[in-house]
Coordinates of C-alpha atoms and ligand atoms in Angstrom, one line a residue:
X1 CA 0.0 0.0 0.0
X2 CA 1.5 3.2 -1.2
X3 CA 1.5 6.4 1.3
X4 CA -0.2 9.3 0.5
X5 CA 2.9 10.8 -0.3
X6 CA 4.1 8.1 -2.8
X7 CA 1.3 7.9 -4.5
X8 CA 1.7 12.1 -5.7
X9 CA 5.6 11.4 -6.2
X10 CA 5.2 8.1 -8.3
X11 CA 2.3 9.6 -9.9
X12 CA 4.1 12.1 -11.5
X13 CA 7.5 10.3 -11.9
X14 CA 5.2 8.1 -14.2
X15 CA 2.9 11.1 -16.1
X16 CA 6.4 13.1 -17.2
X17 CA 8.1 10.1 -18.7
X18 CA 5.1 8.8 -20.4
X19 CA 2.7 11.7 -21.4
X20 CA 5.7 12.7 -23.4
X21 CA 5.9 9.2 -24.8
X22 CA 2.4 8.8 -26.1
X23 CA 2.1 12.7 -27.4
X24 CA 4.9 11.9 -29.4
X25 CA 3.8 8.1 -30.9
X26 CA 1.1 10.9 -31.9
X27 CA 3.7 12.7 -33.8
X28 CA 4.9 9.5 -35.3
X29 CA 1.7 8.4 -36.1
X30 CA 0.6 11.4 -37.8
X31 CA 3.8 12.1 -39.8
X32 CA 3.6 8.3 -41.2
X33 CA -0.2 8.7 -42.5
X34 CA -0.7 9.2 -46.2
X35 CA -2.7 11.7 -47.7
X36 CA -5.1 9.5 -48.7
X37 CA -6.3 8.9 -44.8
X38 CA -6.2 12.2 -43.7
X39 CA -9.0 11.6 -41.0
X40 CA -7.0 9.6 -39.7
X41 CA -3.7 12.4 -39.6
X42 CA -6.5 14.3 -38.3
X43 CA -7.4 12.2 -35.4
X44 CA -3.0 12.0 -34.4
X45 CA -3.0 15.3 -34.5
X46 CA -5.8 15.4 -31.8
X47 CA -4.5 12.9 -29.7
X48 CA -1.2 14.8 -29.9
X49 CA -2.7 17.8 -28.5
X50 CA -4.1 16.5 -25.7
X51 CA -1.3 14.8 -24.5
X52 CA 0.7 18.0 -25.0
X53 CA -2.3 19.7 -22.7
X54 CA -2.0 16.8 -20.4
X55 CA 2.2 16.8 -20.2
X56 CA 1.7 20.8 -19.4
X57 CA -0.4 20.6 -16.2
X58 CA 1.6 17.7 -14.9
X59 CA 4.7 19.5 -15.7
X60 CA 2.9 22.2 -13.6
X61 CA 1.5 20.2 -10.3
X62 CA 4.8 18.1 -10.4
X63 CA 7.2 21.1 -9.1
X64 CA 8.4 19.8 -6.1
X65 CA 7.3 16.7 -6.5
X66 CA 9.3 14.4 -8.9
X67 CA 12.1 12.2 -7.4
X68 CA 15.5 13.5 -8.0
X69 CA 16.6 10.2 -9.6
X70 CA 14.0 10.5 -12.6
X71 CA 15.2 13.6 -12.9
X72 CA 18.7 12.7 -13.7
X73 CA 17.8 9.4 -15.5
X74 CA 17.3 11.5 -18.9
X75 CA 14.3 9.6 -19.5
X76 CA 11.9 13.3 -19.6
X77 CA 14.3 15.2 -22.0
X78 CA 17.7 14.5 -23.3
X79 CA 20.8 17.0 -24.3
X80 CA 19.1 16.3 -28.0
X81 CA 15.4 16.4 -27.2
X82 CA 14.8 19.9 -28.3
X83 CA 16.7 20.0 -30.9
X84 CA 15.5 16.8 -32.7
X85 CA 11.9 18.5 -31.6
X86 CA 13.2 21.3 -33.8
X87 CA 14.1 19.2 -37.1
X88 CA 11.1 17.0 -36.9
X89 CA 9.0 19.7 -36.9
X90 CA 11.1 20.9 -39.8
X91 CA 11.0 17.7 -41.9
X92 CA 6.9 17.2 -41.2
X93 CA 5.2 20.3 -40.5
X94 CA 4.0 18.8 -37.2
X95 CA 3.7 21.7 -34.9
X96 CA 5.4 20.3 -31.5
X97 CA 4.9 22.2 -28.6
X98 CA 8.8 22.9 -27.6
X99 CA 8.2 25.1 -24.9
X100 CA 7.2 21.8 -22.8
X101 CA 10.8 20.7 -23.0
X102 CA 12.2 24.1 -21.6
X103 CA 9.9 23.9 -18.4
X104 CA 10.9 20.2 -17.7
X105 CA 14.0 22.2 -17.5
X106 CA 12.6 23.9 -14.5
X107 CA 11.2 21.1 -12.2
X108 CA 12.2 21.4 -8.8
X109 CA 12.8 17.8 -6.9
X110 CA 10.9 16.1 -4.3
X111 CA 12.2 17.1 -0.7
X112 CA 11.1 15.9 2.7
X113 CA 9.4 19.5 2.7
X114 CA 7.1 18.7 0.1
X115 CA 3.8 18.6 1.9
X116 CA 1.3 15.7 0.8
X117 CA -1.9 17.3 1.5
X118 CA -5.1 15.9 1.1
X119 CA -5.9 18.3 -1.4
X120 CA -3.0 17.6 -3.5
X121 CA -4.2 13.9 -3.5
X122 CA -7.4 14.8 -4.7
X123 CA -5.4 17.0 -7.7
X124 CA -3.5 14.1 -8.5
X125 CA -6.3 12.0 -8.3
X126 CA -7.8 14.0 -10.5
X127 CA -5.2 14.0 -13.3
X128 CA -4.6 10.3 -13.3
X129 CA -8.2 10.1 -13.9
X130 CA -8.2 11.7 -16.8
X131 CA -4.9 10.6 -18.1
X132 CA -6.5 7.0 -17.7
X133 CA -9.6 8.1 -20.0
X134 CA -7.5 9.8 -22.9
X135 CA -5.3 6.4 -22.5
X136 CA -8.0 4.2 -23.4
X137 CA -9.2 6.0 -26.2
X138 CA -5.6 6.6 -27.6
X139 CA -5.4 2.4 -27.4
X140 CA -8.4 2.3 -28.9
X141 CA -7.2 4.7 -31.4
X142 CA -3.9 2.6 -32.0
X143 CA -5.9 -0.6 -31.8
X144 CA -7.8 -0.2 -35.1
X145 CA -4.9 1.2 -37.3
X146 CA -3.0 -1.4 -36.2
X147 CA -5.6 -4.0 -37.1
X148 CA -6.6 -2.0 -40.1
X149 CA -3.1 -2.0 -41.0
X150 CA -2.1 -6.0 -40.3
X151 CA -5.3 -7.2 -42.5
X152 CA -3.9 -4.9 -45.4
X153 CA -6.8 -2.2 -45.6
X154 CA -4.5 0.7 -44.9
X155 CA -0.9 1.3 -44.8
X156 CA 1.1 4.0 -43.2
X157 CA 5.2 4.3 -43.2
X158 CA 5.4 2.5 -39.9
X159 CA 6.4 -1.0 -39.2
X160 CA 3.3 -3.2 -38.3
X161 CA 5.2 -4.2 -35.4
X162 CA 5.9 -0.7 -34.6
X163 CA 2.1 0.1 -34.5
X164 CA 1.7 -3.1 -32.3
X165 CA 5.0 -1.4 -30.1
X166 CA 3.2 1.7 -29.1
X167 CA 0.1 -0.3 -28.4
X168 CA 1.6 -1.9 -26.2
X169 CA 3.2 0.8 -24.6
X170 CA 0.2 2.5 -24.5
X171 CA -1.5 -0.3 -22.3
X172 CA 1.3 -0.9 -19.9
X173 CA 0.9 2.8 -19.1
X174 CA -2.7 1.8 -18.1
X175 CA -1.3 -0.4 -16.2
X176 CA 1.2 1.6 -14.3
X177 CA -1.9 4.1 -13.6
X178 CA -4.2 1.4 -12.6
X179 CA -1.6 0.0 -10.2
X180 CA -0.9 4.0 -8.5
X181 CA -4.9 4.5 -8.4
X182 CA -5.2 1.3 -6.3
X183 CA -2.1 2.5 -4.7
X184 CA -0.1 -0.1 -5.6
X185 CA 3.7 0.2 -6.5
X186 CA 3.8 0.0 -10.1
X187 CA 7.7 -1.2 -9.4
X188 CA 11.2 -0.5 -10.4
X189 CA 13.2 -3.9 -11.1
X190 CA 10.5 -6.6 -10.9
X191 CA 10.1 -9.9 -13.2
X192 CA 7.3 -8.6 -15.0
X193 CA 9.0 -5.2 -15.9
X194 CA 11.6 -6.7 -17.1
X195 CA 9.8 -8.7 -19.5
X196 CA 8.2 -6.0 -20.5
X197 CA 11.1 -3.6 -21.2
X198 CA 13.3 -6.7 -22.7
X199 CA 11.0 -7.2 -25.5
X200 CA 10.3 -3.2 -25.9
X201 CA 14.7 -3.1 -25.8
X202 CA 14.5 -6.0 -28.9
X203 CA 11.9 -4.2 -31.2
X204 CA 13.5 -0.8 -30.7
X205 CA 16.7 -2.4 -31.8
X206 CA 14.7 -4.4 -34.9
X207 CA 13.0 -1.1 -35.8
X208 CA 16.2 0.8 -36.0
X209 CA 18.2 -2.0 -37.9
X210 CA 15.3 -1.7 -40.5
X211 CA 15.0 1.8 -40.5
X212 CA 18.7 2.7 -41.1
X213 CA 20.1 3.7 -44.8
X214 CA 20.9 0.7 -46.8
X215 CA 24.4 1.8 -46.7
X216 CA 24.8 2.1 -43.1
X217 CA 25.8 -1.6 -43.1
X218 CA 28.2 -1.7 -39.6
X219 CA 25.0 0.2 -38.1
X220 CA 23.0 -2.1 -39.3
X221 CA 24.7 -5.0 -37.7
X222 CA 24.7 -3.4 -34.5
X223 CA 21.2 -2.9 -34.0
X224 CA 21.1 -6.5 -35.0
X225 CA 23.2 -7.6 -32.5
X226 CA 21.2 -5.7 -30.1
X227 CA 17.9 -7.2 -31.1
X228 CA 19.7 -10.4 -30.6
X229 CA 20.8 -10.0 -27.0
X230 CA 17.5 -9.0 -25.9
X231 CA 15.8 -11.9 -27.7
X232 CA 18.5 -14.0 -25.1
X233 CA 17.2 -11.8 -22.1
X234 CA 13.9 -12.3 -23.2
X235 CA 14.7 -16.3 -23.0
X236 CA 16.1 -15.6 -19.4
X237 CA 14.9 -12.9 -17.3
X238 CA 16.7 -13.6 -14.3
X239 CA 20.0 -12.4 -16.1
X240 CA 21.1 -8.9 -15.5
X241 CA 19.8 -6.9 -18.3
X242 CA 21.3 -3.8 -16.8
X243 CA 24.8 -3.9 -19.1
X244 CA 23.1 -4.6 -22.2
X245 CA 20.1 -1.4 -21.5
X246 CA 23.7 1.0 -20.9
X247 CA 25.0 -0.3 -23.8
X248 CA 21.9 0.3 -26.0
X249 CA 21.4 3.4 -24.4
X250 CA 25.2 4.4 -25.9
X251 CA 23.5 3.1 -29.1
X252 CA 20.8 4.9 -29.6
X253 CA 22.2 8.0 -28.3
X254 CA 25.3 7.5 -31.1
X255 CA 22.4 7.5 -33.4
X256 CA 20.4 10.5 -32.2
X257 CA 23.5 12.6 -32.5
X258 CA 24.0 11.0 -35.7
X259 CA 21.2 11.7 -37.3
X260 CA 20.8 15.3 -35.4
X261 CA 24.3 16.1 -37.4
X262 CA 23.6 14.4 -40.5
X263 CA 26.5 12.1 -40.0
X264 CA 24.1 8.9 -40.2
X265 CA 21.6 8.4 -42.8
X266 CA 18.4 6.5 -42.6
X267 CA 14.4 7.3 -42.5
X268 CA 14.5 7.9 -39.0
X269 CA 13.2 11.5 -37.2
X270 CA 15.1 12.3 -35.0
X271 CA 12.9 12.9 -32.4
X272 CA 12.2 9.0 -32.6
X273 CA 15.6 8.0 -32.1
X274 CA 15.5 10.4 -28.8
X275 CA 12.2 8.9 -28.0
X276 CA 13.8 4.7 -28.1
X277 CA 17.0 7.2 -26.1
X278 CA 14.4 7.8 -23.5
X279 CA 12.8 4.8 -23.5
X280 CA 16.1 2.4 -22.5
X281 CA 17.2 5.3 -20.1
X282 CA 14.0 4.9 -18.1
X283 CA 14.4 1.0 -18.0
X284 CA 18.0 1.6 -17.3
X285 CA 16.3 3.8 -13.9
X286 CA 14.1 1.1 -13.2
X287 CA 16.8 -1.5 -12.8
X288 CA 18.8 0.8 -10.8
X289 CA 15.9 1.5 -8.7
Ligands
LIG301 FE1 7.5 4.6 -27.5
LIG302 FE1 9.3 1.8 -27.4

């Protein structure tokens, strides 16, 4: 049973990493659409919006809230995050709201000061409710592309199993919600994070190797390679998969800079290569945790 005052903190450790996430699979969604489904582009850009509306009042309420750990892990921004924001919204037209980025700058840690009032348990109460509401409709949302996709009635410039990916990542967020309103620990390194975050490590490492220029061939075999030693975690769970997150961490962050600088080619934004960054940094906090 969580404490009043776990509850808010994990609450919001939770809402900054992944509001960000899922406004973005928005983005990614959206840029990946062809003009012939532009309801579709419509209904991204939507979703997008909210989820930009719902990462500005958590970034808000969360001041003086948010563990000082997830605020070092580099799992809310990176070094890179505004500026691939910057290029992506260049190379789509996506409007991205990059002002969010510069306040995450600003949030102040969780002290024993912080006062966990009853009232700010009803605020976060509040916002976890209505994260939880705009989550199912999102899944819903990714749900039906996904199958609309897979049975060949539609096809965007995303990998099927990408679609699948941020489904997925869109219900474990549920999850982690639904666990924090029972107040339950959602946990850090537990058996059943771990197999999530193995498999998520796998695809992002699939989904690069296939996304990378056709002459980036000792690139290529990397992201192989790490595809391949998460497939082996994935086998055995009990083995540490701290090492090989660092390592694919180093990866992907090689990657963001290299596309960022236009030293790597490849048809990946590069605010998706921050995004998988993000993603294995914030597994990398969980096993540390
Ligand atoms: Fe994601
Ligand atoms: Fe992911």
């Amino acid at each position: 049973m969580l404490s009043r005052e776990e509850y808010i903190r994990k609450s919001f450790n939770n809402h900054l990493f992944w509001l960000r996430i899922m406004k973005e699979h928005a983005i990614f969604i959206q840029s990946a659409i062809p003009p012939s489904q532009r309801q579709l582009a419509q209904e991204a850009e939507r979703f997008k919006l909210q989820f930009e509306h719902l990462l500005a009042s958590a970034i808000i309420q969360s001041s003086g809230w948010v563990s000082p750990e997830v605020l070092l892990a580099n799992e809310l921004f990176t070094r890179y995050t505004d500026e691939a924001e910057r290029i992506t919204q260049q190379y789509t037209g996506i409007q991205i709201n990059r002002n969010l980025t510069n306040l995450e700058a600003d949030i102040e840690p969780w002290t024993a000061y912080s006062n966990a009032t009853g009232r700010k348990e009803q605020e976060v109460s509040a916002l976890n409710r209505n994260v939880l509401s705009q989550l199912e409709a999102f899944s819903h949302f990714k749900n039906s592309l996904w199958n609309s996709q897979v049975s060949c009635r539609i096809m965007t410039m995303l990998y099927t199993a990408v679609l699948q990916h941020v489904l997925h990542e869109a219900e474990e967020y549920i999850k982690t919600v639904t666990y924090l309103q029972n107040r339950q620990d959602p946990g850090g390194d537990t058996l059943e994070n771990r197999n999530f975050w193995n498999n998520q490590m796998s695809e992002h490492a699939k989904a690069v190797r296939g996304l990378l220029d056709p002459s980036e061939a000792e690139m290529f075999v990397m992201a192989d390679r790490y595809g391949k030693m998460f497939d082996s975690l994935i086998q055995d769970p009990a083995r540490d998969p701290l090492e090989p997150a660092i390592e694919l961490s180093e990866f992907k962050e090689t990657v963001t800079r290299g596309r960022i600088e236009c030293k790597i080619q490849g048809i990946i934004l590069p605010l998706f290569i921050d995004h998988l960054l993000r993603e294995a940094n914030h597994y990398i906090r969980l096993l540390q945790s």
